[in-house]
Every structure is written in C-alpha cells, then in structure tokens.
Coordinates of C-alpha atoms in Angstrom, one line a residue:
Chain A
G26 CA -11.4 -11.5 9.1
N27 CA -10.7 -9.4 6.0
S28 CA -8.6 -10.8 3.2
V29 CA -7.8 -10.1 -0.5
T30 CA -6.7 -12.7 -3.0
Q31 CA -5.1 -11.7 -6.2
M32 CA -4.1 -13.8 -9.2
E33 CA -0.6 -15.0 -9.0
G34 CA 2.0 -13.4 -11.2
P35 CA 4.1 -12.6 -12.9
V36 CA 2.0 -11.8 -16.0
T37 CA 3.7 -11.1 -19.3
L38 CA 1.7 -9.7 -22.3
S39 CA 2.5 -8.2 -25.6
E40 CA 1.7 -4.5 -26.3
E41 CA -2.0 -3.9 -27.2
A42 CA -3.1 -7.2 -25.6
F43 CA -6.2 -7.3 -23.3
L44 CA -5.4 -7.4 -19.6
T45 CA -7.3 -9.0 -16.7
I46 CA -6.0 -9.3 -13.2
N47 CA -8.3 -11.1 -10.9
C48 CA -9.1 -10.0 -7.3
T49 CA -11.5 -11.5 -4.9
Y50 CA -12.1 -10.4 -1.3
T51 CA -13.6 -11.5 2.0
A52 CA -15.0 -8.9 4.3
T53 CA -18.0 -8.2 6.5
G54 CA -20.1 -5.1 6.1
Y55 CA -19.6 -2.7 3.2
P56 CA -16.0 -2.3 2.3
S57 CA -14.5 0.0 -0.3
L58 CA -12.2 -1.6 -2.9
F59 CA -9.1 -0.2 -4.5
W60 CA -6.4 -0.9 -7.1
Y61 CA -3.0 0.6 -6.4
V62 CA -0.1 0.5 -8.8
Q63 CA 3.7 0.6 -8.0
Y64 CA 6.0 1.6 -10.9
P65 CA 9.6 0.6 -10.6
G66 CA 11.5 2.4 -7.9
E67 CA 8.4 4.2 -6.6
G68 CA 5.8 4.0 -3.9
L69 CA 2.3 2.9 -4.5
Q70 CA -0.3 5.2 -6.0
L71 CA -4.0 4.9 -6.3
L72 CA -5.1 3.7 -9.7
L73 CA -8.9 3.5 -9.1
K74 CA -11.5 2.8 -6.5
A75 CA -15.1 1.8 -6.0
T76 CA -17.0 2.5 -2.8
K77 CA -20.2 0.5 -3.2
A78 CA -21.6 -2.5 -5.0
D79 CA -21.9 -2.2 -8.8
D80 CA -19.7 0.9 -8.8
K81 CA -17.2 1.0 -11.7
G82 CA -13.8 2.6 -11.0
S83 CA -11.8 3.8 -14.0
N84 CA -8.6 5.6 -14.7
K85 CA -5.9 5.7 -17.4
G86 CA -7.9 3.1 -19.5
F87 CA -8.1 0.7 -16.6
E88 CA -11.5 -0.4 -15.2
A89 CA -12.8 -2.5 -12.3
T90 CA -16.4 -3.2 -11.2
Y91 CA -17.3 -3.9 -7.6
R92 CA -19.3 -7.2 -7.7
K93 CA -20.8 -8.0 -4.3
E94 CA -22.5 -11.2 -5.5
T95 CA -19.1 -12.7 -6.6
T96 CA -17.0 -10.7 -4.0
S97 CA -14.7 -9.6 -6.9
F98 CA -13.0 -6.5 -8.2
H99 CA -11.1 -7.6 -11.3
L100 CA -8.9 -5.1 -13.1
E101 CA -9.2 -4.8 -16.9
K102 CA -7.6 -2.8 -19.7
G103 CA -8.4 -3.2 -23.3
S104 CA -5.0 -2.5 -24.8
V105 CA -1.9 -2.4 -22.6
Q106 CA 1.2 -0.3 -23.2
V107 CA 4.8 -0.9 -22.2
S108 CA 4.4 2.0 -19.7
D109 CA 1.8 -0.2 -17.8
S110 CA 4.6 -2.5 -16.7
A111 CA 4.3 -2.3 -12.9
V112 CA 3.1 -4.2 -9.8
Y113 CA -0.6 -4.0 -9.2
F114 CA -2.2 -4.4 -5.7
C115 CA -5.9 -4.9 -4.9
A116 CA -6.9 -3.6 -1.5
L117 CA -10.0 -3.2 0.7
S118 CA -11.0 -0.7 3.3
P119 CA -13.2 -2.6 5.8
R120 CA -15.3 0.3 7.0
G121 CA -15.4 1.9 3.5
F122 CA -13.6 5.2 4.3
G123 CA -10.2 4.4 2.6
N124 CA -8.2 6.4 5.2
E125 CA -8.1 3.6 7.7
K126 CA -5.9 0.5 7.6
L127 CA -6.1 -1.3 4.3
T128 CA -5.9 -5.0 3.6
F129 CA -3.7 -5.6 0.5
G130 CA -3.4 -8.6 -1.8
T131 CA 0.0 -10.0 -2.5
G132 CA 0.5 -8.0 -5.7
T133 CA 0.7 -9.0 -9.4
R134 CA 3.8 -8.1 -11.4
L135 CA 2.9 -7.1 -15.0
T136 CA 5.4 -6.9 -17.8
I137 CA 4.5 -5.6 -21.2
I138 CA 6.8 -6.5 -24.1
P139 CA 6.9 -4.3 -27.3
Chain B
D9 CA 0.5 17.6 -5.0
V10 CA 0.6 15.6 -1.8
K11 CA 4.1 14.6 -0.9
V12 CA 5.3 11.9 1.4
T13 CA 9.0 11.7 1.8
Q14 CA 11.1 9.1 3.5
S15 CA 14.5 9.8 5.0
S16 CA 16.5 7.2 3.0
R17 CA 16.0 5.1 -0.1
Y18 CA 18.5 2.5 0.9
L19 CA 19.9 1.7 4.3
V20 CA 22.3 -1.0 5.5
K21 CA 22.5 -1.7 9.2
R22 CA 24.1 -4.4 11.4
T23 CA 22.3 -6.8 13.6
G24 CA 21.5 -5.3 17.0
E25 CA 21.6 -1.7 15.9
K26 CA 18.8 0.7 16.7
V27 CA 17.3 2.0 13.4
F28 CA 15.2 5.0 12.8
L29 CA 13.1 5.4 9.6
E30 CA 11.6 8.9 9.2
C31 CA 8.5 9.9 7.2
V32 CA 7.2 13.4 6.6
Q33 CA 4.0 14.4 4.8
D34 CA 3.0 17.9 3.8
M35 CA -0.8 17.8 3.5
D36 CA -1.8 18.0 7.2
H37 CA -3.2 14.5 7.2
E38 CA -4.2 13.0 10.5
N39 CA -3.7 9.4 9.6
M40 CA -0.3 7.9 8.9
F41 CA 0.9 4.4 8.4
W42 CA 3.9 2.2 8.2
Y43 CA 3.8 -0.9 6.0
R44 CA 6.4 -3.6 5.2
Q45 CA 6.5 -5.0 1.7
D46 CA 7.9 -8.5 1.0
P47 CA 7.7 -10.6 -2.2
G48 CA 4.8 -12.9 -2.1
L49 CA 3.3 -11.3 1.0
G50 CA 2.2 -7.9 -0.3
L51 CA 2.0 -5.1 2.1
R52 CA 1.5 -5.7 5.8
L53 CA 0.7 -3.0 8.3
I54 CA 3.2 -2.5 11.1
Y55 CA 1.7 0.5 13.0
F56 CA -0.6 3.4 12.3
S57 CA -1.3 6.7 13.9
Y58 CA -4.5 8.7 13.7
D59 CA -3.3 11.8 15.6
V60 CA -0.2 13.2 17.3
K61 CA 1.0 11.0 20.1
M62 CA -1.7 8.4 19.1
K63 CA -0.7 5.0 17.7
E64 CA -2.2 1.6 17.2
K65 CA -0.6 -1.7 16.4
G66 CA -1.1 -3.2 13.0
D67 CA -0.8 -6.8 11.9
I68 CA 3.0 -7.3 12.6
P69 CA 4.2 -4.9 15.3
E70 CA 6.6 -7.2 17.0
G71 CA 10.2 -5.8 17.0
Y72 CA 9.0 -2.3 16.0
S73 CA 7.9 0.9 17.8
V74 CA 6.8 4.3 16.4
S75 CA 6.8 7.9 17.4
R76 CA 4.6 10.8 16.3
E77 CA 5.5 14.0 18.1
K78 CA 4.3 16.3 15.3
K79 CA 1.4 15.8 12.9
E80 CA 3.6 15.8 9.8
R81 CA 6.2 13.3 11.0
F82 CA 5.8 9.6 11.8
S83 CA 8.9 7.6 12.7
L84 CA 9.4 3.8 12.7
I85 CA 12.0 2.5 15.2
L86 CA 13.7 -0.9 15.1
E87 CA 14.9 -1.2 18.7
S88 CA 17.4 -4.0 17.9
A89 CA 17.6 -4.8 14.2
S90 CA 17.5 -8.4 13.1
T91 CA 18.1 -10.0 9.7
N92 CA 14.4 -11.0 9.4
Q93 CA 13.6 -7.2 9.3
T94 CA 15.4 -6.9 6.0
S95 CA 12.6 -5.5 3.8
M96 CA 11.1 -2.6 2.0
Y97 CA 9.4 -0.2 4.3
L98 CA 6.6 2.1 3.0
C99 CA 5.1 5.1 4.8
A100 CA 1.7 6.5 3.9
S101 CA -0.6 9.2 4.9
S102 CA -4.3 9.4 4.0
A103 CA -7.1 11.5 3.0
P104 CA -10.6 10.1 2.6
Y105 CA -10.6 7.3 0.1
E106 CA -6.9 7.5 -0.8
Q107 CA -3.6 6.7 0.8
Y108 CA -0.5 8.5 -0.4
F109 CA 2.7 6.6 -0.3
G110 CA 6.4 7.5 0.0
P111 CA 9.0 6.0 -2.3
G112 CA 10.0 3.4 0.3
T113 CA 13.2 2.6 2.2
R114 CA 15.0 -0.6 1.4
L115 CA 16.6 -1.8 4.6
T116 CA 19.2 -4.5 4.7
V117 CA 20.2 -5.9 8.1
T118 CA 23.5 -7.9 8.0

C-alpha cells in the first residue's frame, strides 16, 4: 500500500538556520507529492507540490524536489524565521491528481527561536 | 479565496451522545473529506464524498457515518460517542492538486 514516512520531531532551530525535514514515500505508479503546513490554531494549507519525478516545488522560500530514485521529497529552507514555526506534513496522492484521498505522514513540529 | 468552515472549534460531549460535525465549502467542489488528526499518527481519512449522496469509507470509518445532501455541506456523525473518539477533526474540500482545509473541531468525549 501507500505510505509516507517523515522525520520525527519536534525540531527546534535558531532564526536564520538551514532547515531540512526528511520525507520518504512508498507508492505504486506515479504519485504526486505535497507539503502541507499547519500554523497554530489553523487547518492545513498547501505549501508546495510536485507532480512528477525531478519536479521542484517551491513557495515562501521553501523547496522540495521529487526524487523517484530515492523515493524522497525532503523539505528545505535556507534561512528560517520565527513565523515558520508550525507543523509540517508530507503527503502523497496515489493517482497523482491531488483531489483524491491523500496519504499523510505523521507531521513534524518545527519551532524557531529568535 | 476558498473557504471551508466547520460548525464548532471546540466541542465537549458525553459518552453515548450522538454528535454532528458540520462542514461547509463555498467553492462548488465535488470532493469533500473528513480526517481525524492525532499526535504521532498524522491525519487519517475517515470518509470522503465525491458527489452529493455519494460516500466512500476511508481508513478508519468504524464508529462514524456521514451525510451529504447538498454539494456544499458534508456532515460527520458519531452515532454513539466514545472516549477514543476524542480528537481533532478536519474537513477538507478539493480542487485539482490541492485540498482546502477547515480550521478543525477539537472534540472531547467525557
């Protein structure tokens, strides 16, 4: 079946540090991959996506590259801010459309200290 | 802006009560979803609907039912609430390549 494995949290970094949150997946076929972010007290919102191998999704300074050979979609940001403190979820869409049922990772809580 | 609203942010119910969680979206999306969010388990799909009066079970449907009488509204029903249903419940609707989430309902069953 389909599954998503994220690095365990919580992660605490100082402002302006480099961020990596690891995500690997298991899926058959050609899934699409997503990162969703949940700010305190809010629902999830889409951060970025990639729909095919070697695609790079980017938004708000965050990036992730769809690596089929390593089945990974790691989230990176060069210089984090306090406002990036949130829970980050990696997810996959098995048939690639993104409007079907998604499989989510367990989430990684990120805290940025000034 | 797409808006997904949920009827309550916080809810406290007693064991055995029937509980209704309501979700409304304003973007004419066909697909709607109910997830449950628990620490260390991420989001798990309870039910989803791809059209009015159509529904499919997700990964953890036991103890839940749903209703979709109108396209914009998708209700989650706990027929007889139990303490193991204490959780955060998230509703979503979807367009191609993006799901839009409501703010969530934190349900406590005592």
